[in-house]
XYZ file of C-alpha atoms in Angstrom:
594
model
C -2.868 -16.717 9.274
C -4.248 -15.335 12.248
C -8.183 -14.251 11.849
C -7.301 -10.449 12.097
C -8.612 -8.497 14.956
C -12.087 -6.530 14.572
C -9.963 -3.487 15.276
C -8.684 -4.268 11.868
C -11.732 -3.007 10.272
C -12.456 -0.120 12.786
C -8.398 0.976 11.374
C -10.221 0.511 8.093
C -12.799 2.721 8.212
C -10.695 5.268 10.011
C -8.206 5.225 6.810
C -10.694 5.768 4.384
C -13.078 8.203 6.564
C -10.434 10.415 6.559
C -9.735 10.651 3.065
C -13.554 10.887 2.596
C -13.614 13.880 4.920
C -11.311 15.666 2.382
C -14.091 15.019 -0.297
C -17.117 15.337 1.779
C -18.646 17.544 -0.022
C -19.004 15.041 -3.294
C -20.192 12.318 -0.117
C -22.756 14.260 0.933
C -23.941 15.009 -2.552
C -23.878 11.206 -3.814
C -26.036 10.201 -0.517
C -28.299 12.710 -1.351
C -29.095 12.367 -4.593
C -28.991 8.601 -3.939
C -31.789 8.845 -1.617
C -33.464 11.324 -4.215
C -33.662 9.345 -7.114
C -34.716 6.284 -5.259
C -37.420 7.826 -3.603
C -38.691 9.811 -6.716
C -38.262 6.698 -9.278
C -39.703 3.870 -6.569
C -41.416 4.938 -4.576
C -42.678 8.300 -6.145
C -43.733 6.795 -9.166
C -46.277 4.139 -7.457
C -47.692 6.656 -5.084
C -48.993 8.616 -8.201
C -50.071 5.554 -9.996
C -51.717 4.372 -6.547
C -53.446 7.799 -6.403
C -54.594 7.109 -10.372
C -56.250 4.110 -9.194
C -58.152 5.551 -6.425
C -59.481 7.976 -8.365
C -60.231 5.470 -11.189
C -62.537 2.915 -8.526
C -64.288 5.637 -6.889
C -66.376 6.474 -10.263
C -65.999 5.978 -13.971
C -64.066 9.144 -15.445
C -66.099 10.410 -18.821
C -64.119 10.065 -21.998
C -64.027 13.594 -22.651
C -62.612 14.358 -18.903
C -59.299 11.958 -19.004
C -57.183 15.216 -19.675
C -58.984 17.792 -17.189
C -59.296 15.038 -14.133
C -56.095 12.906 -14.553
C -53.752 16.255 -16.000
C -52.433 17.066 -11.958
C -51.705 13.344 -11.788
C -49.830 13.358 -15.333
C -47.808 16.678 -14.635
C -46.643 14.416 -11.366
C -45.733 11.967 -12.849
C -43.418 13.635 -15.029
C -42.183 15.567 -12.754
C -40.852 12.323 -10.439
C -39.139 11.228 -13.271
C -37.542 13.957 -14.697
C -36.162 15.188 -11.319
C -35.518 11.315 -10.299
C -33.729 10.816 -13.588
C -31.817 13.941 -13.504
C -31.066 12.803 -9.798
C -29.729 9.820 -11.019
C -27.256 11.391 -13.545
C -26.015 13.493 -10.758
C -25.221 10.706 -8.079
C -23.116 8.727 -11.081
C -21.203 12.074 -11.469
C -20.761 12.283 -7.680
C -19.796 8.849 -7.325
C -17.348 9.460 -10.387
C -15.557 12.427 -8.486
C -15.390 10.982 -5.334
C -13.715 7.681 -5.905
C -11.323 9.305 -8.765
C -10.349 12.060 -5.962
C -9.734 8.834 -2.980
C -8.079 6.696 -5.093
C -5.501 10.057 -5.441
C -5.190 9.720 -1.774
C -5.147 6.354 -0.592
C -2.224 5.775 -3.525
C -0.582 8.713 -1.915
C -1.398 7.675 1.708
C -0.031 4.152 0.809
C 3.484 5.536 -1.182
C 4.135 7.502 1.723
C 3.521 4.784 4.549
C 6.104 2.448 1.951
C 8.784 4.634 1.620
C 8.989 6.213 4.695
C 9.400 3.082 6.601
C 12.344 1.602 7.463
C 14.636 -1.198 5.802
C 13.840 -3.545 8.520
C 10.037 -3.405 7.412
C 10.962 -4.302 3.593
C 13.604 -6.681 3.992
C 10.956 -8.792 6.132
C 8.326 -8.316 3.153
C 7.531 -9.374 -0.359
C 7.977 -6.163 -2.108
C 4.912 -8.087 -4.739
C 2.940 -8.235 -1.352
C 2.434 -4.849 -0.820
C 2.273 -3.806 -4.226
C -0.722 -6.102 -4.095
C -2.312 -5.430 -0.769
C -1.499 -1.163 -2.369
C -4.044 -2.314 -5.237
C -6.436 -3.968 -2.999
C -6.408 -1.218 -0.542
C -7.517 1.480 -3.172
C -10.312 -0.859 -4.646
C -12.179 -2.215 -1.294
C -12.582 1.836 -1.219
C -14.420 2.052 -4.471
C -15.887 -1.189 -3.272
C -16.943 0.117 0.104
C -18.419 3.134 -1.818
C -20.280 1.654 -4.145
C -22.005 -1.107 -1.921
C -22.771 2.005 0.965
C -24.731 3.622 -2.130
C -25.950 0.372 -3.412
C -27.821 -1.624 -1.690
C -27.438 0.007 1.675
C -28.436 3.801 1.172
C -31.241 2.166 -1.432
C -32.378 0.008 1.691
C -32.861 3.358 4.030
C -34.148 5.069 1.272
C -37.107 2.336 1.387
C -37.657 2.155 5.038
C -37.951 6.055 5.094
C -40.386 6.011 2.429
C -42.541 3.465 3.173
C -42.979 4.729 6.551
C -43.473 8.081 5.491
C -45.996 6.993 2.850
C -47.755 4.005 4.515
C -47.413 4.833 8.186
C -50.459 6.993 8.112
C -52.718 4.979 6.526
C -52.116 1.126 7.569
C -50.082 1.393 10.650
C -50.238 -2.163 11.825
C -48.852 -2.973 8.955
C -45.898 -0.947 8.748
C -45.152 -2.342 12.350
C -45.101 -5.475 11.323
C -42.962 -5.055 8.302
C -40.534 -2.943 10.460
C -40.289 -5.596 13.085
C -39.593 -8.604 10.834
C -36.896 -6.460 8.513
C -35.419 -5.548 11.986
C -34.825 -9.217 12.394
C -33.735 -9.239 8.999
C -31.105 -6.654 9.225
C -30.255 -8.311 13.050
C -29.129 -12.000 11.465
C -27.296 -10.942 8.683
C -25.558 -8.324 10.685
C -24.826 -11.428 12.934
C -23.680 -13.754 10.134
C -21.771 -10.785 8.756
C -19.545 -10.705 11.778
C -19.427 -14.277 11.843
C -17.863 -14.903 8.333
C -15.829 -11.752 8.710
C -12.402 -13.258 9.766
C -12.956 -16.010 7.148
C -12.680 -13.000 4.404
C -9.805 -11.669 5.731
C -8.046 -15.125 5.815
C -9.009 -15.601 2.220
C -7.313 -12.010 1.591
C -4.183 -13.225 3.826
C -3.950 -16.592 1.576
C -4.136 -14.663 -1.773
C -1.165 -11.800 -0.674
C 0.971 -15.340 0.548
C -0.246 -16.031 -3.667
C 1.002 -12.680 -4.799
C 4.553 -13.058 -2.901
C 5.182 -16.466 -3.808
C 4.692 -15.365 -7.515
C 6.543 -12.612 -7.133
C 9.331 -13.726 -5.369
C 9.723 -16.787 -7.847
C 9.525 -14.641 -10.889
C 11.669 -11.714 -9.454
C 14.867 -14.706 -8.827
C 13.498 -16.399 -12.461
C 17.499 -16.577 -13.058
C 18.211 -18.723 -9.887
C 14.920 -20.476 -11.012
C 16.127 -21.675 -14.253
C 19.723 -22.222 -13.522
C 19.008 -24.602 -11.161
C 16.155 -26.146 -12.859
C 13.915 -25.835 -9.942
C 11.116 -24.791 -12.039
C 8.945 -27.972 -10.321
C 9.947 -26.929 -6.650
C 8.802 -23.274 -7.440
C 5.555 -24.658 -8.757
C 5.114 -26.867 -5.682
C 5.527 -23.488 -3.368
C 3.197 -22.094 -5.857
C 0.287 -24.507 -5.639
C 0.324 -24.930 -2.216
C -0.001 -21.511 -1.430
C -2.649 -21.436 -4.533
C -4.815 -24.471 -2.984
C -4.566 -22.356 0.732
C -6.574 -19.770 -1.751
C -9.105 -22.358 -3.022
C -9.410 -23.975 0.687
C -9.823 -19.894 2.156
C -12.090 -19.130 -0.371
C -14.384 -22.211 -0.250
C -14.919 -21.472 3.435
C -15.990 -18.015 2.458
C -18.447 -19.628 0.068
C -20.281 -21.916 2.434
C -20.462 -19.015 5.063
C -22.019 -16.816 2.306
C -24.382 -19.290 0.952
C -25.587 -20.198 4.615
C -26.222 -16.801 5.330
C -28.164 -16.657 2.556
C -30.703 -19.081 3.119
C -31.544 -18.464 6.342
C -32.240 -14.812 5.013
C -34.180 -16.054 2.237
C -36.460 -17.199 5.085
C -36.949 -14.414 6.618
C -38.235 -12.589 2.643
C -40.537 -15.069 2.477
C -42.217 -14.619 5.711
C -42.376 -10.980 5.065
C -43.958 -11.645 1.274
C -46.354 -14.576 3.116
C -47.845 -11.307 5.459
C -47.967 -8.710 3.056
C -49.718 -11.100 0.574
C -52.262 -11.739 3.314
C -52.522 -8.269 3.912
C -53.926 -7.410 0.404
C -55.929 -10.309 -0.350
C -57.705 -9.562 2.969
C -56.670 -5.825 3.444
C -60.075 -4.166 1.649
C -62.445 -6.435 3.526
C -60.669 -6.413 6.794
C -59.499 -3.092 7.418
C -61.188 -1.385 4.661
C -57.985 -0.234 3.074
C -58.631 1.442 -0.681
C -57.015 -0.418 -3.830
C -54.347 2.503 -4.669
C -52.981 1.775 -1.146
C -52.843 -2.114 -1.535
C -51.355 -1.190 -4.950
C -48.657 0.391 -2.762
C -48.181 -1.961 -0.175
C -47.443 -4.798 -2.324
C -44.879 -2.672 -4.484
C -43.267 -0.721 -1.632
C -42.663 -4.292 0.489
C -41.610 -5.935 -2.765
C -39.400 -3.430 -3.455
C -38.159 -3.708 -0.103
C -37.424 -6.754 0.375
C -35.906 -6.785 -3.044
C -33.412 -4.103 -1.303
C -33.248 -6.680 1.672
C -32.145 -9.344 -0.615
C -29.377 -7.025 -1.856
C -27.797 -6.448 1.519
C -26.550 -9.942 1.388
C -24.551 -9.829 -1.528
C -23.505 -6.349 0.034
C -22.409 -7.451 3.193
C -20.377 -10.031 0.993
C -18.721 -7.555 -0.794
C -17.947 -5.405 2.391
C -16.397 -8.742 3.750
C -14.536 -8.947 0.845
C -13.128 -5.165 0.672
C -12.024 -5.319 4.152
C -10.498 -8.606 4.155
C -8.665 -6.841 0.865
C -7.962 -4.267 2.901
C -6.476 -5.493 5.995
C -3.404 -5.891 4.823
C -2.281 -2.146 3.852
C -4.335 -1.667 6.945
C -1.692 -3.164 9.109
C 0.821 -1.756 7.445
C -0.676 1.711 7.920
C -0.875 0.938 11.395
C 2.658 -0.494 11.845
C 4.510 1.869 13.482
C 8.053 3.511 12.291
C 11.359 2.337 13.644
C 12.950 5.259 11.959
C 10.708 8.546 12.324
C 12.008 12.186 12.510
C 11.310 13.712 15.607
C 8.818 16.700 15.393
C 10.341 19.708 14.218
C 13.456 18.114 13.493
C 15.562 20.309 11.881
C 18.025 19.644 8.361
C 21.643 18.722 9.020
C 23.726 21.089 8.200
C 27.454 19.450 6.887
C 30.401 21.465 6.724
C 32.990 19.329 6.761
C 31.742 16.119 6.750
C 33.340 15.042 10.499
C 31.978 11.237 11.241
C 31.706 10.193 14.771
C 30.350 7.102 15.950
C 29.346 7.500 20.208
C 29.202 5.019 22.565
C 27.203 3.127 20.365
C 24.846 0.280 21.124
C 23.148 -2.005 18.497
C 21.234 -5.092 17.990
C 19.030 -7.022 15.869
C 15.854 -8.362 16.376
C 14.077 -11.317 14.315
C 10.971 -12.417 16.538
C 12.066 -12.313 19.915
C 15.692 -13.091 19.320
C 18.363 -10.258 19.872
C 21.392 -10.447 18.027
C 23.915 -7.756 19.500
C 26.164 -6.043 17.157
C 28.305 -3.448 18.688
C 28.259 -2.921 22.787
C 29.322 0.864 23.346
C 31.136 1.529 20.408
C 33.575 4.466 19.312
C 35.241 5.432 16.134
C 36.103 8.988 15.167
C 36.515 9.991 11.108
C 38.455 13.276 10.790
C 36.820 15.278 8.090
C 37.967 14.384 4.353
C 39.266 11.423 5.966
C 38.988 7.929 3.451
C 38.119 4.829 6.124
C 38.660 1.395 4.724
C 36.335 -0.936 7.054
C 37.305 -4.550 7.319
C 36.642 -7.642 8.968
C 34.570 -11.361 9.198
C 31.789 -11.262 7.968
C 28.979 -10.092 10.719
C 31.648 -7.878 12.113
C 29.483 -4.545 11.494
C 30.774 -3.157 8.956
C 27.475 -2.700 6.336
C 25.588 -1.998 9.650
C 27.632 1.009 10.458
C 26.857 2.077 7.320
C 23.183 1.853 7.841
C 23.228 3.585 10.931
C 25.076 6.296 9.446
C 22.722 6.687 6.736
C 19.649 5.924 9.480
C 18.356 3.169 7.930
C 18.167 1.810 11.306
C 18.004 3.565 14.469
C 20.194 3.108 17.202
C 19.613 1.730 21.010
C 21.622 3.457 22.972
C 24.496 5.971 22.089
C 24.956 8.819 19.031
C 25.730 8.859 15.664
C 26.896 12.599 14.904
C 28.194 14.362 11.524
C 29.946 17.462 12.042
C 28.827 17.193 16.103
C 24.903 16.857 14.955
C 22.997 14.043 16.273
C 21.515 12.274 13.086
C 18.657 10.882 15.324
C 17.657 14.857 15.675
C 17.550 15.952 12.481
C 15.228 14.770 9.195
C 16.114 11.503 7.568
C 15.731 13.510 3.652
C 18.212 16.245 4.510
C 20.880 13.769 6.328
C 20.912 11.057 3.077
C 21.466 14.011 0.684
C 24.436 14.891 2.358
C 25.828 11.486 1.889
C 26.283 9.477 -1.459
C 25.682 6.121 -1.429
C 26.986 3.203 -3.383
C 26.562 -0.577 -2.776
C 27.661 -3.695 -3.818
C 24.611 -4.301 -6.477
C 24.244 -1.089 -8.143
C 20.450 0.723 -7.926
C 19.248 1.381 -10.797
C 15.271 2.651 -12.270
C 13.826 1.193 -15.151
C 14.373 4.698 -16.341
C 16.530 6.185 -18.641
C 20.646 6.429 -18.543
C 20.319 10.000 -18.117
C 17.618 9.740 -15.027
C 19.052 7.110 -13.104
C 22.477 9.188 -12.992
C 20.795 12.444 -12.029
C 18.543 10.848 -9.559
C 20.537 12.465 -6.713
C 20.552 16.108 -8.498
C 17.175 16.077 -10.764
C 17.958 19.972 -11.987
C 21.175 18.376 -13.698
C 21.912 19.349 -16.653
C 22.778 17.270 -20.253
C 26.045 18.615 -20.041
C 26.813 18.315 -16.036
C 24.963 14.564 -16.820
C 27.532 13.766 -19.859
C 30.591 14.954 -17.516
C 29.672 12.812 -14.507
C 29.264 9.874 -16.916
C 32.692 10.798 -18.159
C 34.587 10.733 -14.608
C 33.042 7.854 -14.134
C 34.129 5.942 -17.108
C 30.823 5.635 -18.262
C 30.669 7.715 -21.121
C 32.307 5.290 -23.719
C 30.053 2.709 -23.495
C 26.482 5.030 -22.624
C 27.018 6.243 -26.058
C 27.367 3.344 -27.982
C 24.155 2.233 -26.289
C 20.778 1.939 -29.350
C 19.446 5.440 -27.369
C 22.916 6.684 -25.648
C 21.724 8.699 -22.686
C 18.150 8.343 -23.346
C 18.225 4.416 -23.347
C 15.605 2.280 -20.897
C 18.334 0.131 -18.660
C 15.568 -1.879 -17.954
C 13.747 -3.206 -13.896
C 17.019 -2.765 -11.908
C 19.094 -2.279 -14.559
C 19.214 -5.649 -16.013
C 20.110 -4.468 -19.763
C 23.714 -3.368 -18.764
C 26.778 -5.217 -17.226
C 27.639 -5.257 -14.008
C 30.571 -3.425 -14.513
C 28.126 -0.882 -16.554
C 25.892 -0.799 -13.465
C 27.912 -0.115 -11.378
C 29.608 2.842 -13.331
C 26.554 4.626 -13.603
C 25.922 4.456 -9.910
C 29.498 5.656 -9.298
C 28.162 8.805 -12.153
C 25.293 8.927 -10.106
C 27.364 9.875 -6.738
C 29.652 11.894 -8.586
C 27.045 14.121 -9.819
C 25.212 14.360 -6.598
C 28.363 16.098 -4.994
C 28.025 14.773 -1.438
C 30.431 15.473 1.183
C 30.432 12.138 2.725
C 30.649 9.069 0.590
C 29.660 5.745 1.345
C 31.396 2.576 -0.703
C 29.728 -0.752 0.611
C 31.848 -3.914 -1.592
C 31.129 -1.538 -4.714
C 33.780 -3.453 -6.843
C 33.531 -6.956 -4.614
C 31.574 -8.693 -8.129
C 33.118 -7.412 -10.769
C 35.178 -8.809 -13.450
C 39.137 -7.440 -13.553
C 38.482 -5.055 -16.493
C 35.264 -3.436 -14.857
C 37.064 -3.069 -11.469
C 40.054 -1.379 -12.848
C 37.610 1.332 -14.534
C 35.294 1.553 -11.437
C 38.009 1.931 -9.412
C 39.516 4.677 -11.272
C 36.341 6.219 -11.253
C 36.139 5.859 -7.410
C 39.688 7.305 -6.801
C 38.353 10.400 -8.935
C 35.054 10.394 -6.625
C 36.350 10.133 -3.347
C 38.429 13.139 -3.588
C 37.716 15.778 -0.951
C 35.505 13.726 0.595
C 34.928 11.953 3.813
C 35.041 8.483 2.414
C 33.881 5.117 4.328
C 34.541 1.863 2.337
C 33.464 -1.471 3.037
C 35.271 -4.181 2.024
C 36.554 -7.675 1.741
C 38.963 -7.646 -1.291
C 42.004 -6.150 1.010
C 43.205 -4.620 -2.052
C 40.356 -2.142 -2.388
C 41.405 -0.191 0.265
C 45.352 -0.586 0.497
C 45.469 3.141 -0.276
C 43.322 4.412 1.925
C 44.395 6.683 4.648
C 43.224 4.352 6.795
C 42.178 0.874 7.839
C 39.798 -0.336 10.368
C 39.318 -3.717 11.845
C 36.086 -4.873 13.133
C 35.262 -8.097 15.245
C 33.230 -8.641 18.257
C 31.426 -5.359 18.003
C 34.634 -3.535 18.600
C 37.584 -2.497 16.681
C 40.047 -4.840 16.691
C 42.676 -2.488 14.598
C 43.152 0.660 13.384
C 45.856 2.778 11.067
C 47.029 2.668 7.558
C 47.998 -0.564 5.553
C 52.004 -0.603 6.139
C 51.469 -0.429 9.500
C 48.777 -2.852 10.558
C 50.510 -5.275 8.011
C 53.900 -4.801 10.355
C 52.044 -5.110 13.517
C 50.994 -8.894 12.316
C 47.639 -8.597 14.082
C 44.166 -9.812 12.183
C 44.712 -7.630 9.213
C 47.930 -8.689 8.483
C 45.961 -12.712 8.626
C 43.145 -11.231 6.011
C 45.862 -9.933 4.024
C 48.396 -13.438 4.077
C 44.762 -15.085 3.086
C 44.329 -12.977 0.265
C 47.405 -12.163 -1.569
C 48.976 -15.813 -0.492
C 52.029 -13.888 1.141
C 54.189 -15.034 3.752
C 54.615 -12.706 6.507
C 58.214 -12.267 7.662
């Protein structure tokens, strides 16, 4: 994998400032009462003590004046840590609210981006991957977070107040200090940048992880069947020791960057304990203030120590987060025009335009159709035939915009799909392919996902029409039962019977049938296709198919090849003309043509 670009993490930031703009108001609160409670509890609470000690080396303090001479400094004290405490309470509560309210966002900003790209985009993805990189995305936010509020607001919250504080009375010092953590914060900066593309390769490396698992355990069937459990392993640990080799790297970066940090603390600790040993006699500087210069710079430099393991974990979160940051930034190939309005069907006319199509993989172009026409009369039912890579599925898909087109017009009742929203042109049109698409819901919800307000009844007569009914109630739950991920507790006869229910219910004026009997046994096709036959009355039908016999009865047959149509009219009569569908057919059926 590529070390990703440094724009990556500028896209990064962008992503997640603007859902932390929505919040800012919890932001701005968690910074400040970061800085407030470390201020009060660190730094607060040794200026008081420091101004205890003064007070305790300029004379002895009678025994029966502790309470009137130290009481001010007392009352302080208290004070800082009541307010610091209280401070502290509040910035967990902040912190709380914010990341609870982002992680609402970035899972919504991250759905969205999914499903509203196009089919091209998933089918060249593990759909594991970016459920992964979702995850990772959401927590290098909380991580971010976090490490901004701890160590790095802690670390301005000590520069502030030591130079506020000590500034005044041993400015020398503070210039020196300042100058050597400038160097500080200079060569980790440096060393951060440095290691940066090494975290985001380690990220890359563990995604390749997440797909390889998924993809083996999503095709476990194929897995076992074959007995390839070794060669899926293999994949596995070779993509597992890329992870171990990534993340090793990452180690030795971290580790060198901090020791030559570690150098730099000590220096700083070498002056400052120079500074009080000889501070007094030098410079005549009082003990309360040497009491505060030692704890201020060691509490510093403490801080300083932190940013390391900070800077790790912002490597971390934004290698983590490159990935949905990519995909964030890839851009649409199917996106509704602004202000596109809803199409409006009808009738259900289908025409395709002068169309021109191709493929791309990399920078290969595979050409598909080359100004193509084909008119569908309203209520019209259109077989589609042909070799396979004739078309046919992608005229579905361009029908359905699931990919856009390059040149020419796809147009339902004389409305340019390409100029009107993607939501309102797929409710108009009821889908159903080959390998039925079903939720790891119940009965009842997977056949009212196209019509949600359906009611038991209207979901019990769809079911019936479909041929469904019989065997949804014998089911342990009937309608209510779990059909399990993509259905895989029912037949595929059952399956697909539901999807056909599914369709029916949705009451669609165009339907589209892509092989929806093509791997079925003879029982379940002879109930689906009754089922169909019931569904694709009134309707404008297109059916894809390569059992001939599915669409014998159709009103009408069309033959694809070459990006063109190679035939076109009912059964008896392309089977008289002896052309290519009267070949499919001879193939098929094993007739002999007179």
């Amino acid at each position: 994998m590529a070390a990703a670009a440094p724009s990556t993490t500028r896209r990064t930031l962008h992503y997640y400032w603007l859902v932390t703009r929505r919040h800012f108001g919890f932001f701005a609160a968690l910074m400040i009462c970061t800085f407030a409670y470390i201020a009060l509890l660190s730094y607060g609470n040794p200026l008081v003590m420091s101004a205890i000690v003064d007070r305790v080396s300029q004379s002895p303090v009678p025994a029966d004046q502790v309470w009137e001479v130290f009481a001010p400094y007392i009352i302080a004290l208290i004070a800082v840590n009541v307010v610091g405490q209280t401070c502290s309470k509040l910035q967990d509560f902040f912190l709380y609210k914010l990341e609870i309210a982002a992680s609402y966002d970035l899972a919504t900003m991250s759905f969205d981006a999914l499903c509203n790209q196009s089919m091209t985009f998933h089918s060249n993805r593990y759909g594991g991957t970016l459920v992964s990189q979702t995850s990772k995305f959401m927590s290098a936010y909380n991580q971010i977070l976090e490490t901004l509020n701890w160590p790095f607001t802690a670390v301005f919250t000590s520069i502030v107040s030591t130079c506020v504080v000590l500034l005044p009375r041993v400015p020398l010092y503070v210039a020196i200090l300042m100058a050597l953590l400038a160097v500080y914060g200079a060569v980790s900066y440096y060393l951060y940048k440095r290691i940066l593309h090494l975290n985001e390769q380690a990220a890359g490396a563990q995604n390749q992880l997440s797909g390889e698992l998924s993809d083996s355990v999503a095709n476990i069937l194929a897995v076992k069947t074959y007995g390839r459990e070794d060669y899926e392993r293999g994949l596995f640990d070779d993509a597992n020791r890329e992870v171990v080799q990534r993340d090793s790297k990452r180690m030795w970066a971290s580790l060198t960057r901090g020791i030559i940090t570690a150098v730099i603390t000590v220096a700083i600790m070498t002056i400052v304990t120079v500074f009080i040993a000889g501070g007094n006699a030098w410079l005549g500087i009082t003990p309360g203030t040497l009491v505060i210069m030692f704890t201020y710079t060691y509490n510093i430099t403490n801080q300083f120590n932190f940013i390391n393991a900070g800077l790790q974990r912002f490597n971390r979160a934004f290698g983590d987060a490159s990935g949905m940051t990519q995909v964030l930034d890839e851009p649409r190939l199917v996106a509704d025009r602004p202000g596109a309005p809803d199409l409006e069907v009808t009738q259900g006319q289908i025409e395709f335009r002068d169309l021109t199509f191709h493929y791309t993989d990399g920078n290969v172009k595979t050409p598909v159709f080359d100004h193509f026409n084909l008119l569908i009369p309203a209520g019209q039912r259109v077989g589609l035939v042909g070799t396979s890579g004739a078309g046919k599925t992608t005229l579905t898909k361009l029908l359905l915009r699931l990919s856009d087109v390059q040149e020419g017009q796809v147009l339902v009742d004389g409305q340019n799909v390409a100029e009107t929203t993607q939501q309102s042109l797929r409710r108009q049109i009821a889908y159903v392919p080959q390998e039925s698409l079903l939720f790891h819901r119940t009965v009842a919800e997977n056949i009212s996902y196209g019509r949600p307000d359906a009611t038991p009844e209207q979901i019990r007569d769809a079911a019936r029409q479909a041929n469904a009914l019989e065997f949804i109630e014998q089911l342990p739950q009937g309608f209510q039962t779990i059909t399990g991920e993509r259905g895989v507790k029912l037949s595929g006869g059952q399956r697909q019977r539901i999807a056909i229910a599914r369709a029916l219910l949705a009451d669609c004026p165009v339907l589209v049938l892509d092989e929806a009997t093509s791997a079925l046994d003879s029982e379940s096709e002879h109930l689906v296709q009754d089922a169909l036959a019931t569904l694709m009355e009134g309707r404008t039908c297109i059916v894809v198919a390569h059992r001939l016999s599915t669409v014998a009865n159709l009103d009408r047959i069309v033959v694809l090849g070459e990006g063109r149509v190679l035939e076109d009219g009912p059964h008896a009569q392309l089977i008289q003309q002896g052309g290519p569908y009267a070949q499919l057919w001879s193939r098929q059926t094993g007739a002999y043509l007179d």
